Amino acid sequence: MEKRINTRVVKVDPENIDYNIIKKAAEIINRGGLVVFPTETVYGIGADALNDEAVDKIFKAKGRPQDNPLIVHIADFNQLYDLALEVPEKAELLAERFWPGPLTMILYKKEILSDKITAGLNTAAIRLPVNEIALALIKESNKPIAAPSANTSGRPSPTEASHVIEDLMGKVDMIIDGGSTYIGLESTVVDMTGSVPMILRPGGVTAEDIRSVLGECEYDPAIIKSDEAIIPKSPGQKYRHYSPKAKVILYKGKTEKIAGRINEDYDKYTSLGLKTGIMSTAQTEEFYEGKINICIGDRTKLLTISSNLFKGLREFDHMGVDVILAEAVDEKGLGKAIMNRLSKSAVETIEV
Ligand code: TXA
Ligand code: MG
């Protein structure tokens, strides 16, 4: 067993940041420790990206496979030139439009970023977040900060400090509680090393958004087809992911039909003695009256669904549910990212 360390949990109001706490957090980063901090997407577990020993601690705390590279977070656009070997004009245009924000760009890396952080790849993932606490911490520590999502590997990413406490208490030096994250799903990862930008992981910045700036944008074929033979370009996408302890079943099709089938399956699983929960939406909640269900948002406001999805999965775990029956959403805009996470957490998808 890893030795447990003393974890300090501190609240910081993003509207009125206590810079004494940020100073302490930056000191931890600079002496090679781990600080969990909020971003606009999910909480991140941060370490000095230029310190291999510190980065190694991230892998250990998360139980993350060594072949899955980390995202490097910066606070100032110009830091990009210290880390990337070349910055194509298209990347500059995207940065201008979407940074700070939920966009991570894959670029050829400079020597300064070690194999530890990039898992031996010659590229690195770089992002400039918008959350003020994250920005203050990166600025104060004066280092690029490596930060994957602050969950145990494989579990749903944390969207509030309580989720981080569940997974990482005793494994990090500090957890900064800055309230609930805004988007609730990890950033869009886009590969900028080819002639056409390619989305490796869908997120808050959509393909449509990128096309509106650059005219073109493709998806890595591995995230469109769930064909095991296609190897994803983003190592992280090959692992089963975002998984609660319960088994997730995903239902695709017309909303009312889905609801009908979910009701049938709920009764079936319940009669088998399995505690079952339904992840519903504002439009379907009424169909499940009397059944265990968590409404995660409104289908016409996908941000409500993205921000509640991981929290909902974790809540079902707290309830001790064995099976989660989840409704699909339309794969438009943010729906693409929601469906990517749902598909990865599900053990089975049923087309109704
Ligand atoms: O929103 C986010 O991006 C959050 C917050 C904390 O910023 N971070 C996050 O990190 O989601 P993580 O480590 O959970 O996901 C990083 C993803 C993984 O799928 C990884 O494989 C991919 O980015 N990635 C990192 N470096 C890469 C590279 N050089 N080439 C391709 N994919 C890369
Ligand atoms: Mg992650």
Coordinates of C-alpha atoms and ligand atoms in Angstrom, one line a residue:
M1 CA 0.0 0.0 0.0
E2 CA 1.1 3.5 -0.8
K3 CA 1.8 5.6 2.3
R4 CA -1.1 8.0 3.0
I5 CA -0.3 11.7 3.1
N6 CA -2.0 14.4 4.9
T7 CA -4.5 16.0 2.6
R8 CA -5.6 19.6 3.3
V9 CA -9.0 20.5 1.9
V10 CA -9.5 24.3 1.5
K11 CA -12.4 26.3 0.1
V12 CA -11.7 29.1 -2.3
D13 CA -14.4 31.4 -3.6
P14 CA -13.8 31.8 -7.4
E15 CA -15.4 35.2 -7.3
N16 CA -13.2 36.4 -4.4
I17 CA -9.9 34.4 -4.5
D18 CA -7.9 34.1 -1.3
Y19 CA -4.4 34.5 -2.7
N20 CA -2.8 33.3 0.6
I21 CA -4.2 29.9 -0.2
I22 CA -3.1 30.1 -3.8
K23 CA 0.4 30.9 -2.6
K24 CA 0.5 27.8 -0.3
A25 CA -0.8 25.7 -3.2
A26 CA 1.9 27.1 -5.5
E27 CA 4.5 26.3 -2.9
I28 CA 3.3 22.7 -2.9
I29 CA 3.6 22.5 -6.7
N30 CA 7.1 24.0 -6.6
R31 CA 8.3 21.5 -4.1
G32 CA 7.0 18.6 -6.2
G33 CA 3.7 18.0 -4.5
L34 CA 0.1 17.4 -5.8
V35 CA -2.7 20.0 -5.7
V36 CA -6.2 19.3 -6.9
F37 CA -7.9 22.4 -8.4
P38 CA -11.1 23.2 -10.2
T39 CA -11.3 24.0 -13.9
E40 CA -14.3 24.9 -16.0
T41 CA -14.5 21.3 -17.2
V42 CA -13.7 19.0 -14.3
Y43 CA -11.3 19.0 -11.3
G44 CA -7.7 18.4 -12.2
I45 CA -4.9 16.8 -10.1
G46 CA -1.9 19.1 -10.7
A47 CA 1.9 18.8 -10.5
D48 CA 4.8 20.7 -11.9
A49 CA 4.9 19.5 -15.5
L50 CA 8.7 20.0 -15.6
N51 CA 9.4 17.8 -12.6
D52 CA 9.3 14.1 -13.5
E53 CA 9.2 12.9 -9.9
A54 CA 6.1 15.1 -9.3
V55 CA 4.4 13.9 -12.5
D56 CA 5.1 10.3 -11.5
K57 CA 3.1 11.0 -8.3
I58 CA 0.1 11.8 -10.4
F59 CA 0.2 8.5 -12.1
K60 CA 0.5 6.7 -8.7
A61 CA -2.3 8.7 -7.0
K62 CA -4.8 8.0 -9.9
G63 CA -3.6 4.5 -10.6
R64 CA -3.2 5.7 -14.2
P65 CA -1.6 3.5 -16.9
Q66 CA 1.9 4.9 -17.7
D67 CA 1.1 4.9 -21.5
N68 CA -1.6 7.5 -21.1
P69 CA -0.1 11.0 -21.5
L70 CA -1.2 14.1 -19.5
I71 CA -2.4 17.5 -20.4
V72 CA -0.1 20.5 -19.7
H73 CA -2.0 23.6 -18.5
I74 CA -0.7 27.1 -19.1
A75 CA -2.0 30.5 -17.9
D76 CA -0.6 32.7 -20.7
F77 CA -0.8 32.1 -24.4
N78 CA 2.9 32.9 -24.9
Q79 CA 3.9 29.9 -22.7
L80 CA 2.7 27.8 -25.7
Y81 CA 5.9 28.7 -27.5
D82 CA 8.1 27.4 -24.6
L83 CA 6.5 24.0 -24.9
A84 CA 5.5 23.4 -28.5
L85 CA 8.2 22.8 -31.2
E86 CA 6.0 24.6 -33.8
V87 CA 2.7 26.4 -33.5
P88 CA 0.9 26.3 -36.8
E89 CA -1.2 29.3 -37.8
K90 CA -4.4 27.2 -37.4
A91 CA -3.5 26.5 -33.8
E92 CA -2.9 30.2 -33.2
L93 CA -6.3 31.0 -34.6
L94 CA -8.0 28.4 -32.4
A95 CA -6.2 29.7 -29.4
E96 CA -7.3 33.2 -30.2
R97 CA -10.9 32.2 -30.4
F98 CA -11.2 29.5 -27.7
W99 CA -8.5 30.1 -25.1
P100 CA -8.9 30.5 -22.3
G101 CA -11.4 27.6 -22.4
P102 CA -12.2 23.9 -22.8
L103 CA -9.9 23.2 -25.7
T104 CA -6.7 21.1 -25.6
M105 CA -4.4 21.1 -28.6
I106 CA -2.0 18.4 -29.5
L107 CA 1.2 19.8 -31.0
Y108 CA 4.8 18.6 -31.6
K109 CA 6.6 19.1 -28.3
K110 CA 9.9 20.7 -27.3
E111 CA 12.6 18.7 -25.3
I112 CA 11.6 20.5 -22.1
L113 CA 8.5 18.2 -21.8
S114 CA 9.7 14.8 -20.8
D115 CA 8.6 11.3 -21.9
K116 CA 7.0 10.9 -18.5
I117 CA 4.4 13.4 -19.3
T118 CA 3.8 12.6 -23.0
A119 CA 4.1 8.8 -22.5
G120 CA 7.0 8.8 -25.0
L121 CA 5.1 10.5 -27.8
N122 CA 6.7 13.3 -29.7
T123 CA 3.6 15.4 -29.2
A124 CA 2.0 17.1 -26.1
A125 CA -1.5 18.1 -25.1
I126 CA -1.7 21.8 -24.1
R127 CA -4.6 23.8 -22.7
L128 CA -5.2 27.2 -21.2
P129 CA -8.2 26.9 -18.9
V130 CA -10.6 29.8 -18.1
N131 CA -11.3 29.0 -14.4
E132 CA -9.8 31.9 -12.3
I133 CA -8.5 29.6 -9.5
A134 CA -6.7 27.4 -12.0
L135 CA -5.2 30.4 -13.7
A136 CA -4.1 31.9 -10.4
L137 CA -2.4 28.7 -9.4
I138 CA -0.6 28.3 -12.7
K139 CA 0.6 32.0 -12.6
E140 CA 1.6 31.9 -9.0
S141 CA 3.6 28.6 -9.3
N142 CA 5.2 30.0 -12.5
K143 CA 5.3 26.5 -14.0
P144 CA 3.2 24.7 -16.6
I145 CA 1.0 22.3 -14.6
A146 CA 0.3 18.8 -15.7
A147 CA -3.2 17.9 -14.7
P148 CA -5.4 14.9 -15.6
S149 CA -8.9 14.7 -14.2
A150 CA -8.8 14.2 -10.4
N151 CA -10.5 10.8 -10.3
T152 CA -9.2 7.3 -9.7
S153 CA -8.4 6.0 -13.2
G154 CA -11.5 4.6 -14.8
R155 CA -14.1 6.3 -12.6
P156 CA -16.3 9.3 -13.6
S157 CA -14.4 12.6 -13.6
P158 CA -15.0 14.8 -10.5
T159 CA -17.2 17.8 -11.0
E160 CA -17.2 18.9 -7.3
A161 CA -14.7 18.6 -4.4
S162 CA -16.7 15.8 -2.7
H163 CA -16.0 13.6 -5.7
V164 CA -12.2 14.3 -5.4
I165 CA -12.3 13.6 -1.6
E166 CA -14.0 10.2 -2.4
D167 CA -11.2 9.2 -4.8
L168 CA -8.0 11.0 -3.6
M169 CA -8.1 11.7 0.1
G170 CA -4.7 10.8 1.6
K171 CA -3.1 10.7 -1.9
V172 CA -2.6 14.4 -2.6
D173 CA -1.3 17.3 -0.6
M174 CA -4.1 19.8 -1.1
I175 CA -7.6 19.8 -2.6
I176 CA -8.9 23.3 -3.5
D177 CA -12.7 23.3 -3.3
G178 CA -13.9 25.9 -5.8
G179 CA -17.5 24.7 -6.1
S180 CA -19.1 22.8 -9.0
T181 CA -17.5 22.9 -12.4
Y182 CA -19.4 24.6 -15.2
I183 CA -19.2 22.2 -18.2
G184 CA -18.8 18.9 -16.3
L185 CA -17.1 17.1 -19.1
E186 CA -13.4 17.1 -20.0
S187 CA -12.0 19.5 -22.6
T188 CA -12.1 18.9 -26.3
V189 CA -8.8 17.3 -27.5
V190 CA -7.9 18.3 -31.0
D191 CA -4.8 17.1 -32.9
M192 CA -3.2 20.0 -34.7
T193 CA -0.2 18.1 -36.1
G194 CA -2.0 17.1 -39.4
S195 CA -3.3 19.3 -42.2
V196 CA -6.9 19.0 -41.0
P197 CA -7.6 19.4 -37.2
M198 CA -8.8 16.1 -35.8
I199 CA -10.9 15.8 -32.7
L200 CA -9.6 12.9 -30.5
R201 CA -12.0 13.6 -27.6
P202 CA -15.2 15.6 -28.0
G203 CA -15.9 18.3 -25.4
G204 CA -17.2 21.8 -24.8
V205 CA -15.6 23.2 -28.0
T206 CA -17.5 21.4 -30.8
A207 CA -16.5 20.4 -34.3
E208 CA -18.9 23.0 -35.5
D209 CA -17.1 25.6 -33.4
I210 CA -13.7 24.6 -34.9
R211 CA -15.1 24.6 -38.4
S212 CA -16.5 28.1 -37.9
V213 CA -12.9 29.3 -37.4
L214 CA -10.9 27.0 -39.7
G215 CA -13.5 25.8 -42.2
E216 CA -12.6 22.1 -41.5
C217 CA -12.4 19.6 -38.7
E218 CA -12.6 15.9 -38.6
Y219 CA -13.2 13.3 -35.9
D220 CA -10.8 10.5 -35.1
P221 CA -12.5 7.5 -36.7
A222 CA -12.1 5.6 -33.3
I223 CA -14.6 7.9 -31.6
I224 CA -17.2 7.5 -34.3
K225 CA -17.2 3.7 -34.6
S226 CA -16.9 1.6 -31.5
D227 CA -14.9 -0.9 -33.5
E228 CA -12.2 -2.5 -31.3
A229 CA -9.9 -2.8 -34.4
I230 CA -9.6 1.0 -34.8
I231 CA -6.9 2.2 -32.5
P232 CA -7.6 5.7 -31.1
K233 CA -5.0 8.4 -31.6
S234 CA -5.6 9.5 -28.0
P235 CA -4.3 6.8 -25.7
G236 CA -6.9 7.7 -23.1
Q237 CA -9.8 6.8 -25.4
K238 CA -8.8 3.1 -25.5
Y239 CA -9.6 2.5 -21.9
R240 CA -13.1 1.8 -20.5
H241 CA -13.8 5.0 -18.7
Y242 CA -16.1 7.2 -16.7
S243 CA -17.5 4.1 -15.0
P244 CA -19.5 4.0 -11.9
K245 CA -19.5 0.8 -9.9
A246 CA -22.9 -0.1 -11.3
K247 CA -23.4 -1.5 -14.8
V248 CA -24.6 1.2 -17.2
I249 CA -26.9 0.3 -20.1
L250 CA -27.5 3.0 -22.7
Y251 CA -30.7 3.3 -24.7
K252 CA -30.8 5.0 -28.1
G253 CA -33.8 5.9 -30.2
K254 CA -36.9 8.1 -30.1
T255 CA -37.3 9.6 -26.6
E256 CA -40.8 8.1 -25.9
K257 CA -39.8 4.7 -27.2
I258 CA -36.6 4.7 -25.0
A259 CA -38.8 5.5 -22.0
G260 CA -41.1 2.6 -22.7
R261 CA -38.2 0.2 -23.1
I262 CA -36.5 1.5 -20.0
N263 CA -39.6 1.0 -17.9
E264 CA -39.9 -2.6 -19.1
D265 CA -36.2 -3.3 -18.4
Y266 CA -36.5 -1.6 -15.0
D267 CA -39.2 -4.1 -14.0
K268 CA -37.2 -7.0 -15.4
Y269 CA -34.0 -6.1 -13.5
T270 CA -35.9 -5.3 -10.3
S271 CA -37.7 -8.6 -10.4
L272 CA -34.2 -10.3 -10.7
G273 CA -33.4 -8.7 -7.4
L274 CA -31.1 -6.0 -8.9
K275 CA -31.3 -2.5 -7.5
T276 CA -32.0 -0.4 -10.6
G277 CA -31.8 3.3 -11.3
I278 CA -32.9 5.4 -14.3
M279 CA -31.0 8.5 -15.5
S280 CA -33.8 10.6 -16.8
T281 CA -34.2 14.1 -18.4
A282 CA -36.8 16.9 -17.8
Q283 CA -38.7 15.6 -20.8
T284 CA -38.9 12.0 -19.6
E285 CA -38.9 12.1 -15.8
E286 CA -42.7 11.8 -15.6
F287 CA -42.7 8.4 -17.4
Y288 CA -40.7 6.9 -14.5
E289 CA -42.9 7.9 -11.6
G290 CA -42.4 5.7 -8.5
K291 CA -39.1 4.3 -9.9
I292 CA -35.6 5.2 -8.7
N293 CA -34.5 8.0 -11.0
I294 CA -32.2 10.9 -11.2
C295 CA -33.1 13.7 -13.6
I296 CA -29.8 15.0 -15.0
G297 CA -31.1 17.9 -17.1
D298 CA -33.1 19.3 -20.0
R299 CA -32.7 17.9 -23.5
T300 CA -33.0 21.4 -24.9
K301 CA -30.2 22.7 -22.7
L302 CA -27.4 20.2 -23.1
L303 CA -25.2 22.1 -20.7
T304 CA -27.5 21.1 -17.9
I305 CA -27.0 17.5 -18.9
S306 CA -23.2 17.7 -19.4
S307 CA -22.7 19.4 -16.0
N308 CA -24.8 16.8 -14.1
L309 CA -23.8 13.6 -15.9
F310 CA -20.8 12.4 -13.9
K311 CA -22.4 13.6 -10.6
G312 CA -25.5 11.5 -11.5
L313 CA -23.4 8.4 -12.1
R314 CA -21.6 8.8 -8.7
E315 CA -24.9 9.4 -6.9
F316 CA -26.2 6.1 -8.2
D317 CA -23.1 4.5 -6.7
H318 CA -23.9 6.1 -3.3
M319 CA -27.4 4.6 -3.5
G320 CA -25.9 1.2 -4.1
V321 CA -27.6 0.7 -7.4
D322 CA -26.5 -2.4 -9.4
V323 CA -27.8 -1.3 -12.9
I324 CA -28.1 2.2 -14.3
L325 CA -30.5 2.6 -17.3
A326 CA -29.4 5.8 -19.2
E327 CA -31.1 7.6 -22.0
A328 CA -29.1 8.7 -25.1
V329 CA -29.2 12.3 -26.3
D330 CA -28.9 13.7 -29.8
E331 CA -25.3 13.8 -31.0
K332 CA -25.4 17.5 -31.9
G333 CA -23.1 20.1 -30.4
L334 CA -22.3 19.2 -26.8
G335 CA -24.4 16.1 -27.3
K336 CA -21.5 14.5 -29.1
A337 CA -19.3 14.8 -26.0
I338 CA -22.2 13.6 -23.7
M339 CA -22.7 10.5 -25.9
N340 CA -18.9 9.8 -26.1
R341 CA -18.8 9.6 -22.2
L342 CA -22.0 7.7 -21.9
S343 CA -20.9 5.2 -24.5
K344 CA -17.7 4.6 -22.8
S345 CA -19.3 4.2 -19.4
A346 CA -21.8 1.7 -20.8
V347 CA -21.3 -2.0 -21.0
E348 CA -24.2 -2.4 -23.4
T349 CA -26.1 -0.1 -25.9
I350 CA -29.6 -0.9 -26.9
E351 CA -31.2 0.6 -30.0
V352 CA -34.9 0.8 -29.5
Ligands
TXA1 O1 -10.8 19.1 -19.2 C1 -9.7 18.5 -19.2 O2 -9.0 18.3 -20.2 C2 -9.2 18.0 -17.8 C3 -8.9 19.2 -16.9 C4 -8.3 18.9 -15.6 O3 -8.1 20.1 -17.6 N1 -8.1 17.1 -17.9 C5 -8.2 15.9 -18.5 O4 -7.1 15.2 -18.5 O5 -9.3 15.4 -18.9 P1 -7.0 13.6 -18.7 O6 -5.6 13.2 -18.4 O7 -8.1 12.9 -17.9 O8 -7.3 13.4 -20.2 C6 -6.3 13.7 -21.2 C7 -6.6 13.1 -22.5 C8 -6.3 11.6 -22.5 O9 -7.4 11.0 -23.2 C9 -5.0 11.5 -23.1 O10 -4.8 10.2 -23.7 C10 -5.0 12.6 -24.2 O11 -5.7 13.6 -23.5 N2 -3.7 13.0 -24.6 C11 -2.7 13.6 -23.8 N3 -1.6 13.8 -24.5 C12 -1.8 13.4 -25.8 C13 -1.1 13.3 -27.0 N4 0.2 13.8 -27.0 N5 -1.6 12.8 -28.1 C14 -2.9 12.3 -28.0 N6 -3.7 12.3 -26.9 C15 -3.2 12.8 -25.8
MG2 MG -9.5 11.6 -17.2

